[in-house]
Every structure is written in structure tokens, then in C-alpha cells.
Amino acid sequence: MDFQRLLLTKDCELFRFSVGIESIAYLLFVDTFSLAPKNFGEAIFEDDFNPNDNHILVQCGILRELTTLEREEILSFAEKLLSSKPSIDYMVDFFHAEADLESDYPEGDGVFDLVSKTNELFKSNIVIEDTSSINNIVQK
């Protein structure tokens, strides 16, 4: 399985996962820069949940049923990306994506189309005001 970072802002990262030429999933990380709400951990820890300093929202929109191995690889990817971050809470939320995030990105204004489609798919609020960093190795 291959992955490609499509977007990086100060508070989010978006990745596409593919097998061959087939896109199979999109993984969005959103840094809330705040504590996880109490109900986030109560389902797992009951009354013993003490939130860490930062809550990361992680959503995975899948385009088809994933094999067990594909799902494990995506979870491992998220864990590797976040394991070095101190004092965070996160959980990967999988859902079926209704549409692929096809756009002209990275050409022209394609990044705005990608952000619009991403916001619609993930019900997020990503804002890109300046596309000048899109050609940089690290976008911000």
C-alpha cells in the first residue's frame, strides 16, 4: 500500500492511501490544540479518563471495504505518526466515504477544490488562504 500527503496546514494533515492506481482511503488528522472532551475517554476508560494536553481528531474515509491487513497498515501509519507526540489523545474513526477527492490539485486553484471536497467529506473546517507554500517540501 502506498500513501501520499495531499495537504498540510498548521492544524491538519490529509493523506491518500492507494493500492496500485486504486485510491482506497483518505486519512485526516486535525489538531484541536485543546483537551479531549470528557465523553471522548469515558467510553473506553469509564470514570478513570483524564485527558492529555492535546486532542487529535483522526478520521479515515474508506472508499471500499478494507482488508484486515490494509486496516492494520492505516492504523499503524497513524500510530507511527502520532507516537512521538507528547501528551495527546486520539482514536481513528473509520467511515465509508461517499466520493473520491478528485481535483486538479496541485495544479492552479486545485488546492481550493481539494479543501472544499475534504471539508464536505470529513465535515471539517480547513481554510487555505495562501497557496504559496504548496510548492514547498513542507507546506504550512
mmCIF file with all atom_site columns, C-alpha atoms in Angstrom:
data_model
loop_
_atom_site.group_PDB
_atom_site.id
_atom_site.type_symbol
_atom_site.label_atom_id
_atom_site.label_alt_id
_atom_site.label_comp_id
_atom_site.label_asym_id
_atom_site.label_entity_id
_atom_site.label_seq_id
_atom_site.pdbx_PDB_ins_code
_atom_site.Cartn_x
_atom_site.Cartn_y
_atom_site.Cartn_z
_atom_site.occupancy
_atom_site.B_iso_or_equiv
_atom_site.pdbx_formal_charge
_atom_site.auth_seq_id
_atom_site.auth_comp_id
_atom_site.auth_asym_id
_atom_site.auth_atom_id
_atom_site.pdbx_PDB_model_num
ATOM 1   C CA . MET A 1 1   ? 0.000   0.000  0.000   1.00 0.00 ? 1   MET A CA 1
ATOM 2   C CA . ASP A 1 2   ? 1.213   3.481  -0.853  1.00 0.00 ? 2   ASP A CA 1
ATOM 3   C CA . PHE A 1 3   ? 0.379   6.791  0.780   1.00 0.00 ? 3   PHE A CA 1
ATOM 4   C CA . GLN A 1 4   ? 0.643   10.379 -0.362  1.00 0.00 ? 4   GLN A CA 1
ATOM 5   C CA . ARG A 1 5   ? 0.338   13.530 1.719   1.00 0.00 ? 5   ARG A CA 1
ATOM 6   C CA . LEU A 1 6   ? -2.143  15.760 -0.039  1.00 0.00 ? 6   LEU A CA 1
ATOM 7   C CA . LEU A 1 7   ? -2.332  18.623 2.395   1.00 0.00 ? 7   LEU A CA 1
ATOM 8   C CA . LEU A 1 8   ? -0.502  20.053 5.398   1.00 0.00 ? 8   LEU A CA 1
ATOM 9   C CA . THR A 1 9   ? -1.620  23.128 7.313   1.00 0.00 ? 9   THR A CA 1
ATOM 10  C CA . LYS A 1 10  ? -0.830  24.339 10.825  1.00 0.00 ? 10  LYS A CA 1
ATOM 11  C CA . ASP A 1 11  ? -3.640  22.216 12.253  1.00 0.00 ? 11  ASP A CA 1
ATOM 12  C CA . CYS A 1 12  ? -4.293  19.367 9.804   1.00 0.00 ? 12  CYS A CA 1
ATOM 13  C CA . GLU A 1 13  ? -2.740  16.767 7.536   1.00 0.00 ? 13  GLU A CA 1
ATOM 14  C CA . LEU A 1 14  ? -4.516  14.809 4.812   1.00 0.00 ? 14  LEU A CA 1
ATOM 15  C CA . PHE A 1 15  ? -3.196  11.568 3.296   1.00 0.00 ? 15  PHE A CA 1
ATOM 16  C CA . ARG A 1 16  ? -4.420  9.366  0.451   1.00 0.00 ? 16  ARG A CA 1
ATOM 17  C CA . PHE A 1 17  ? -3.818  5.602  0.620   1.00 0.00 ? 17  PHE A CA 1
ATOM 18  C CA . SER A 1 18  ? -3.800  3.542  -2.551  1.00 0.00 ? 18  SER A CA 1
ATOM 19  C CA . VAL A 1 19  ? -3.154  0.058  -3.845  1.00 0.00 ? 19  VAL A CA 1
ATOM 20  C CA . GLY A 1 20  ? -1.719  0.279  -7.334  1.00 0.00 ? 20  GLY A CA 1
ATOM 21  C CA . ILE A 1 21  ? -3.735  3.012  -9.048  1.00 0.00 ? 21  ILE A CA 1
ATOM 22  C CA . GLU A 1 22  ? -6.822  2.493  -6.864  1.00 0.00 ? 22  GLU A CA 1
ATOM 23  C CA . SER A 1 23  ? -7.423  5.030  -4.081  1.00 0.00 ? 23  SER A CA 1
ATOM 24  C CA . ILE A 1 24  ? -8.787  3.129  -1.089  1.00 0.00 ? 24  ILE A CA 1
ATOM 25  C CA . ALA A 1 25  ? -8.827  5.608  1.809   1.00 0.00 ? 25  ALA A CA 1
ATOM 26  C CA . TYR A 1 26  ? -8.210  9.156  2.985   1.00 0.00 ? 26  TYR A CA 1
ATOM 27  C CA . LEU A 1 27  ? -6.830  9.847  6.456   1.00 0.00 ? 27  LEU A CA 1
ATOM 28  C CA . LEU A 1 28  ? -7.334  13.270 8.035   1.00 0.00 ? 28  LEU A CA 1
ATOM 29  C CA . PHE A 1 29  ? -5.575  14.443 11.206  1.00 0.00 ? 29  PHE A CA 1
ATOM 30  C CA . VAL A 1 30  ? -6.882  17.623 12.859  1.00 0.00 ? 30  VAL A CA 1
ATOM 31  C CA . ASP A 1 31  ? -5.078  19.076 15.857  1.00 0.00 ? 31  ASP A CA 1
ATOM 32  C CA . THR A 1 32  ? -7.648  20.675 18.178  1.00 0.00 ? 32  THR A CA 1
ATOM 33  C CA . PHE A 1 33  ? -4.995  22.359 20.341  1.00 0.00 ? 33  PHE A CA 1
ATOM 34  C CA . SER A 1 34  ? -7.242  21.554 23.303  1.00 0.00 ? 34  SER A CA 1
ATOM 35  C CA . LEU A 1 35  ? -8.076  18.812 25.787  1.00 0.00 ? 35  LEU A CA 1
ATOM 36  C CA . ALA A 1 36  ? -10.222 15.901 24.680  1.00 0.00 ? 36  ALA A CA 1
ATOM 37  C CA . PRO A 1 37  ? -13.800 16.261 25.889  1.00 0.00 ? 37  PRO A CA 1
ATOM 38  C CA . LYS A 1 38  ? -14.723 14.133 28.899  1.00 0.00 ? 38  LYS A CA 1
ATOM 39  C CA . ASN A 1 39  ? -17.051 11.916 26.828  1.00 0.00 ? 39  ASN A CA 1
ATOM 40  C CA . PHE A 1 40  ? -14.137 11.033 24.491  1.00 0.00 ? 40  PHE A CA 1
ATOM 41  C CA . GLY A 1 41  ? -12.459 8.822  27.049  1.00 0.00 ? 41  GLY A CA 1
ATOM 42  C CA . GLU A 1 42  ? -15.421 7.731  29.133  1.00 0.00 ? 42  GLU A CA 1
ATOM 43  C CA . ALA A 1 43  ? -16.470 5.074  26.611  1.00 0.00 ? 43  ALA A CA 1
ATOM 44  C CA . ILE A 1 44  ? -13.033 3.470  26.912  1.00 0.00 ? 44  ILE A CA 1
ATOM 45  C CA . PHE A 1 45  ? -11.918 4.301  30.445  1.00 0.00 ? 45  PHE A CA 1
ATOM 46  C CA . GLU A 1 46  ? -15.327 4.776  32.133  1.00 0.00 ? 46  GLU A CA 1
ATOM 47  C CA . ASP A 1 47  ? -14.802 7.236  35.007  1.00 0.00 ? 47  ASP A CA 1
ATOM 48  C CA . ASP A 1 48  ? -10.993 6.996  35.051  1.00 0.00 ? 48  ASP A CA 1
ATOM 49  C CA . PHE A 1 49  ? -10.358 9.201  31.993  1.00 0.00 ? 49  PHE A CA 1
ATOM 50  C CA . ASN A 1 50  ? -8.001  12.121 32.498  1.00 0.00 ? 50  ASN A CA 1
ATOM 51  C CA . PRO A 1 51  ? -7.472  13.978 29.210  1.00 0.00 ? 51  PRO A CA 1
ATOM 52  C CA . ASN A 1 52  ? -3.990  14.729 27.973  1.00 0.00 ? 52  ASN A CA 1
ATOM 53  C CA . ASP A 1 53  ? -2.926  18.203 26.876  1.00 0.00 ? 53  ASP A CA 1
ATOM 54  C CA . ASN A 1 54  ? -3.951  17.819 23.229  1.00 0.00 ? 54  ASN A CA 1
ATOM 55  C CA . HIS A 1 55  ? -6.732  16.045 21.369  1.00 0.00 ? 55  HIS A CA 1
ATOM 56  C CA . ILE A 1 56  ? -6.067  14.965 17.764  1.00 0.00 ? 56  ILE A CA 1
ATOM 57  C CA . LEU A 1 57  ? -9.128  14.143 15.648  1.00 0.00 ? 57  LEU A CA 1
ATOM 58  C CA . VAL A 1 58  ? -8.312  11.300 13.246  1.00 0.00 ? 58  VAL A CA 1
ATOM 59  C CA . GLN A 1 59  ? -10.822 10.265 10.592  1.00 0.00 ? 59  GLN A CA 1
ATOM 60  C CA . CYS A 1 60  ? -10.389 7.667  7.867   1.00 0.00 ? 60  CYS A CA 1
ATOM 61  C CA . GLY A 1 61  ? -12.780 7.820  4.922   1.00 0.00 ? 61  GLY A CA 1
ATOM 62  C CA . ILE A 1 62  ? -12.688 4.456  3.136   1.00 0.00 ? 62  ILE A CA 1
ATOM 63  C CA . LEU A 1 63  ? -13.726 4.072  -0.492  1.00 0.00 ? 63  LEU A CA 1
ATOM 64  C CA . ARG A 1 64  ? -14.260 0.303  -0.272  1.00 0.00 ? 64  ARG A CA 1
ATOM 65  C CA . GLU A 1 65  ? -14.135 -2.416 2.351   1.00 0.00 ? 65  GLU A CA 1
ATOM 66  C CA . LEU A 1 66  ? -10.573 -2.714 3.621   1.00 0.00 ? 66  LEU A CA 1
ATOM 67  C CA . THR A 1 67  ? -8.823  -6.000 4.141   1.00 0.00 ? 67  THR A CA 1
ATOM 68  C CA . THR A 1 68  ? -7.645  -6.692 7.685   1.00 0.00 ? 68  THR A CA 1
ATOM 69  C CA . LEU A 1 69  ? -4.065  -6.013 6.568   1.00 0.00 ? 69  LEU A CA 1
ATOM 70  C CA . GLU A 1 70  ? -4.976  -2.683 4.904   1.00 0.00 ? 70  GLU A CA 1
ATOM 71  C CA . ARG A 1 71  ? -6.836  -1.544 8.030   1.00 0.00 ? 71  ARG A CA 1
ATOM 72  C CA . GLU A 1 72  ? -3.888  -2.557 10.229  1.00 0.00 ? 72  GLU A CA 1
ATOM 73  C CA . GLU A 1 73  ? -1.459  -0.679 7.953   1.00 0.00 ? 73  GLU A CA 1
ATOM 74  C CA . ILE A 1 74  ? -3.527  2.520  8.200   1.00 0.00 ? 74  ILE A CA 1
ATOM 75  C CA . LEU A 1 75  ? -3.760  2.192  11.994  1.00 0.00 ? 75  LEU A CA 1
ATOM 76  C CA . SER A 1 76  ? -0.010  1.538  12.166  1.00 0.00 ? 76  SER A CA 1
ATOM 77  C CA . PHE A 1 77  ? 0.642   4.611  9.993   1.00 0.00 ? 77  PHE A CA 1
ATOM 78  C CA . ALA A 1 78  ? -1.414  6.789  12.356  1.00 0.00 ? 78  ALA A CA 1
ATOM 79  C CA . GLU A 1 79  ? 0.333   5.312  15.391  1.00 0.00 ? 79  GLU A CA 1
ATOM 80  C CA . LYS A 1 80  ? 3.797   5.922  13.904  1.00 0.00 ? 80  LYS A CA 1
ATOM 81  C CA . LEU A 1 81  ? 2.907   9.494  13.012  1.00 0.00 ? 81  LEU A CA 1
ATOM 82  C CA . LEU A 1 82  ? 1.471   10.316 16.437  1.00 0.00 ? 82  LEU A CA 1
ATOM 83  C CA . SER A 1 83  ? 3.501   8.123  18.813  1.00 0.00 ? 83  SER A CA 1
ATOM 84  C CA . SER A 1 84  ? 6.291   10.681 19.130  1.00 0.00 ? 84  SER A CA 1
ATOM 85  C CA . LYS A 1 85  ? 3.884   13.454 20.135  1.00 0.00 ? 85  LYS A CA 1
ATOM 86  C CA . PRO A 1 86  ? 3.754   14.006 23.896  1.00 0.00 ? 86  PRO A CA 1
ATOM 87  C CA . SER A 1 87  ? 0.530   14.134 25.878  1.00 0.00 ? 87  SER A CA 1
ATOM 88  C CA . ILE A 1 88  ? -2.091  13.509 23.188  1.00 0.00 ? 88  ILE A CA 1
ATOM 89  C CA . ASP A 1 89  ? -5.379  11.658 22.924  1.00 0.00 ? 89  ASP A CA 1
ATOM 90  C CA . TYR A 1 90  ? -6.624  10.251 19.622  1.00 0.00 ? 90  TYR A CA 1
ATOM 91  C CA . MET A 1 91  ? -8.712  7.483  18.144  1.00 0.00 ? 91  MET A CA 1
ATOM 92  C CA . VAL A 1 92  ? -9.076  6.613  14.442  1.00 0.00 ? 92  VAL A CA 1
ATOM 93  C CA . ASP A 1 93  ? -12.695 6.916  13.309  1.00 0.00 ? 93  ASP A CA 1
ATOM 94  C CA . PHE A 1 94  ? -13.396 4.871  10.144  1.00 0.00 ? 94  PHE A CA 1
ATOM 95  C CA . PHE A 1 95  ? -16.359 5.695  7.909   1.00 0.00 ? 95  PHE A CA 1
ATOM 96  C CA . HIS A 1 96  ? -17.451 4.952  4.335   1.00 0.00 ? 96  HIS A CA 1
ATOM 97  C CA . ALA A 1 97  ? -16.636 7.849  2.020   1.00 0.00 ? 97  ALA A CA 1
ATOM 98  C CA . GLU A 1 98  ? -19.339 8.670  -0.496  1.00 0.00 ? 98  GLU A CA 1
ATOM 99  C CA . ALA A 1 99  ? -16.916 10.066 -3.081  1.00 0.00 ? 99  ALA A CA 1
ATOM 100 C CA . ASP A 1 100 ? -13.274 10.209 -4.069  1.00 0.00 ? 100 ASP A CA 1
ATOM 101 C CA . LEU A 1 101 ? -11.428 13.504 -3.525  1.00 0.00 ? 101 LEU A CA 1
ATOM 102 C CA . GLU A 1 102 ? -10.593 14.010 -7.199  1.00 0.00 ? 102 GLU A CA 1
ATOM 103 C CA . SER A 1 103 ? -9.395  17.521 -8.060  1.00 0.00 ? 103 SER A CA 1
ATOM 104 C CA . ASP A 1 104 ? -6.836  19.316 -10.205 1.00 0.00 ? 104 ASP A CA 1
ATOM 105 C CA . TYR A 1 105 ? -4.578  19.527 -7.147  1.00 0.00 ? 105 TYR A CA 1
ATOM 106 C CA . PRO A 1 106 ? -1.714  20.514 -7.164  1.00 0.00 ? 106 PRO A CA 1
ATOM 107 C CA . GLU A 1 107 ? -2.298  22.483 -10.364 1.00 0.00 ? 107 GLU A CA 1
ATOM 108 C CA . GLY A 1 108 ? -3.729  26.021 -10.373 1.00 0.00 ? 108 GLY A CA 1
ATOM 109 C CA . ASP A 1 109 ? -6.550  26.521 -7.894  1.00 0.00 ? 109 ASP A CA 1
ATOM 110 C CA . GLY A 1 110 ? -6.981  22.765 -7.463  1.00 0.00 ? 110 GLY A CA 1
ATOM 111 C CA . VAL A 1 111 ? -5.962  23.046 -3.807  1.00 0.00 ? 111 VAL A CA 1
ATOM 112 C CA . PHE A 1 112 ? -9.103  25.082 -3.092  1.00 0.00 ? 112 PHE A CA 1
ATOM 113 C CA . ASP A 1 113 ? -11.215 22.392 -4.759  1.00 0.00 ? 113 ASP A CA 1
ATOM 114 C CA . LEU A 1 114 ? -9.419  19.705 -2.715  1.00 0.00 ? 114 LEU A CA 1
ATOM 115 C CA . VAL A 1 115 ? -10.011 21.628 0.523   1.00 0.00 ? 115 VAL A CA 1
ATOM 116 C CA . SER A 1 116 ? -13.680 22.171 -0.336  1.00 0.00 ? 116 SER A CA 1
ATOM 117 C CA . LYS A 1 117 ? -14.207 18.472 -1.084  1.00 0.00 ? 117 LYS A CA 1
ATOM 118 C CA . THR A 1 118 ? -12.255 17.499 2.052   1.00 0.00 ? 118 THR A CA 1
ATOM 119 C CA . ASN A 1 119 ? -14.393 19.774 4.218   1.00 0.00 ? 119 ASN A CA 1
ATOM 120 C CA . GLU A 1 120 ? -17.529 18.264 2.727   1.00 0.00 ? 120 GLU A CA 1
ATOM 121 C CA . LEU A 1 121 ? -16.370 14.648 3.122   1.00 0.00 ? 121 LEU A CA 1
ATOM 122 C CA . PHE A 1 122 ? -14.964 14.986 6.647   1.00 0.00 ? 122 PHE A CA 1
ATOM 123 C CA . LYS A 1 123 ? -17.323 17.729 7.847   1.00 0.00 ? 123 LYS A CA 1
ATOM 124 C CA . SER A 1 124 ? -14.211 19.721 8.694   1.00 0.00 ? 124 SER A CA 1
ATOM 125 C CA . ASN A 1 125 ? -13.366 23.405 8.526   1.00 0.00 ? 125 ASN A CA 1
ATOM 126 C CA . ILE A 1 126 ? -9.981  23.568 6.780   1.00 0.00 ? 126 ILE A CA 1
ATOM 127 C CA . VAL A 1 127 ? -9.126  27.026 5.456   1.00 0.00 ? 127 VAL A CA 1
ATOM 128 C CA . ILE A 1 128 ? -6.375  27.765 2.927   1.00 0.00 ? 128 ILE A CA 1
ATOM 129 C CA . GLU A 1 129 ? -5.759  31.466 2.489   1.00 0.00 ? 129 GLU A CA 1
ATOM 130 C CA . ASP A 1 130 ? -2.347  31.404 0.858   1.00 0.00 ? 130 ASP A CA 1
ATOM 131 C CA . THR A 1 131 ? -1.278  28.677 -1.570  1.00 0.00 ? 131 THR A CA 1
ATOM 132 C CA . SER A 1 132 ? 2.301   29.929 -1.887  1.00 0.00 ? 132 SER A CA 1
ATOM 133 C CA . SER A 1 133 ? 3.647   27.122 0.322   1.00 0.00 ? 133 SER A CA 1
ATOM 134 C CA . ILE A 1 134 ? 2.076   24.315 -1.750  1.00 0.00 ? 134 ILE A CA 1
ATOM 135 C CA . ASN A 1 135 ? 5.256   24.039 -3.853  1.00 0.00 ? 135 ASN A CA 1
ATOM 136 C CA . ASN A 1 136 ? 7.442   23.799 -0.735  1.00 0.00 ? 136 ASN A CA 1
ATOM 137 C CA . ILE A 1 137 ? 8.624   20.425 0.543   1.00 0.00 ? 137 ILE A CA 1
ATOM 138 C CA . VAL A 1 138 ? 6.841   21.141 3.833   1.00 0.00 ? 138 VAL A CA 1
ATOM 139 C CA . GLN A 1 139 ? 3.604   23.056 3.365   1.00 0.00 ? 139 GLN A CA 1
ATOM 140 C CA . LYS A 1 140 ? 2.248   25.428 6.006   1.00 0.00 ? 140 LYS A CA 1
#
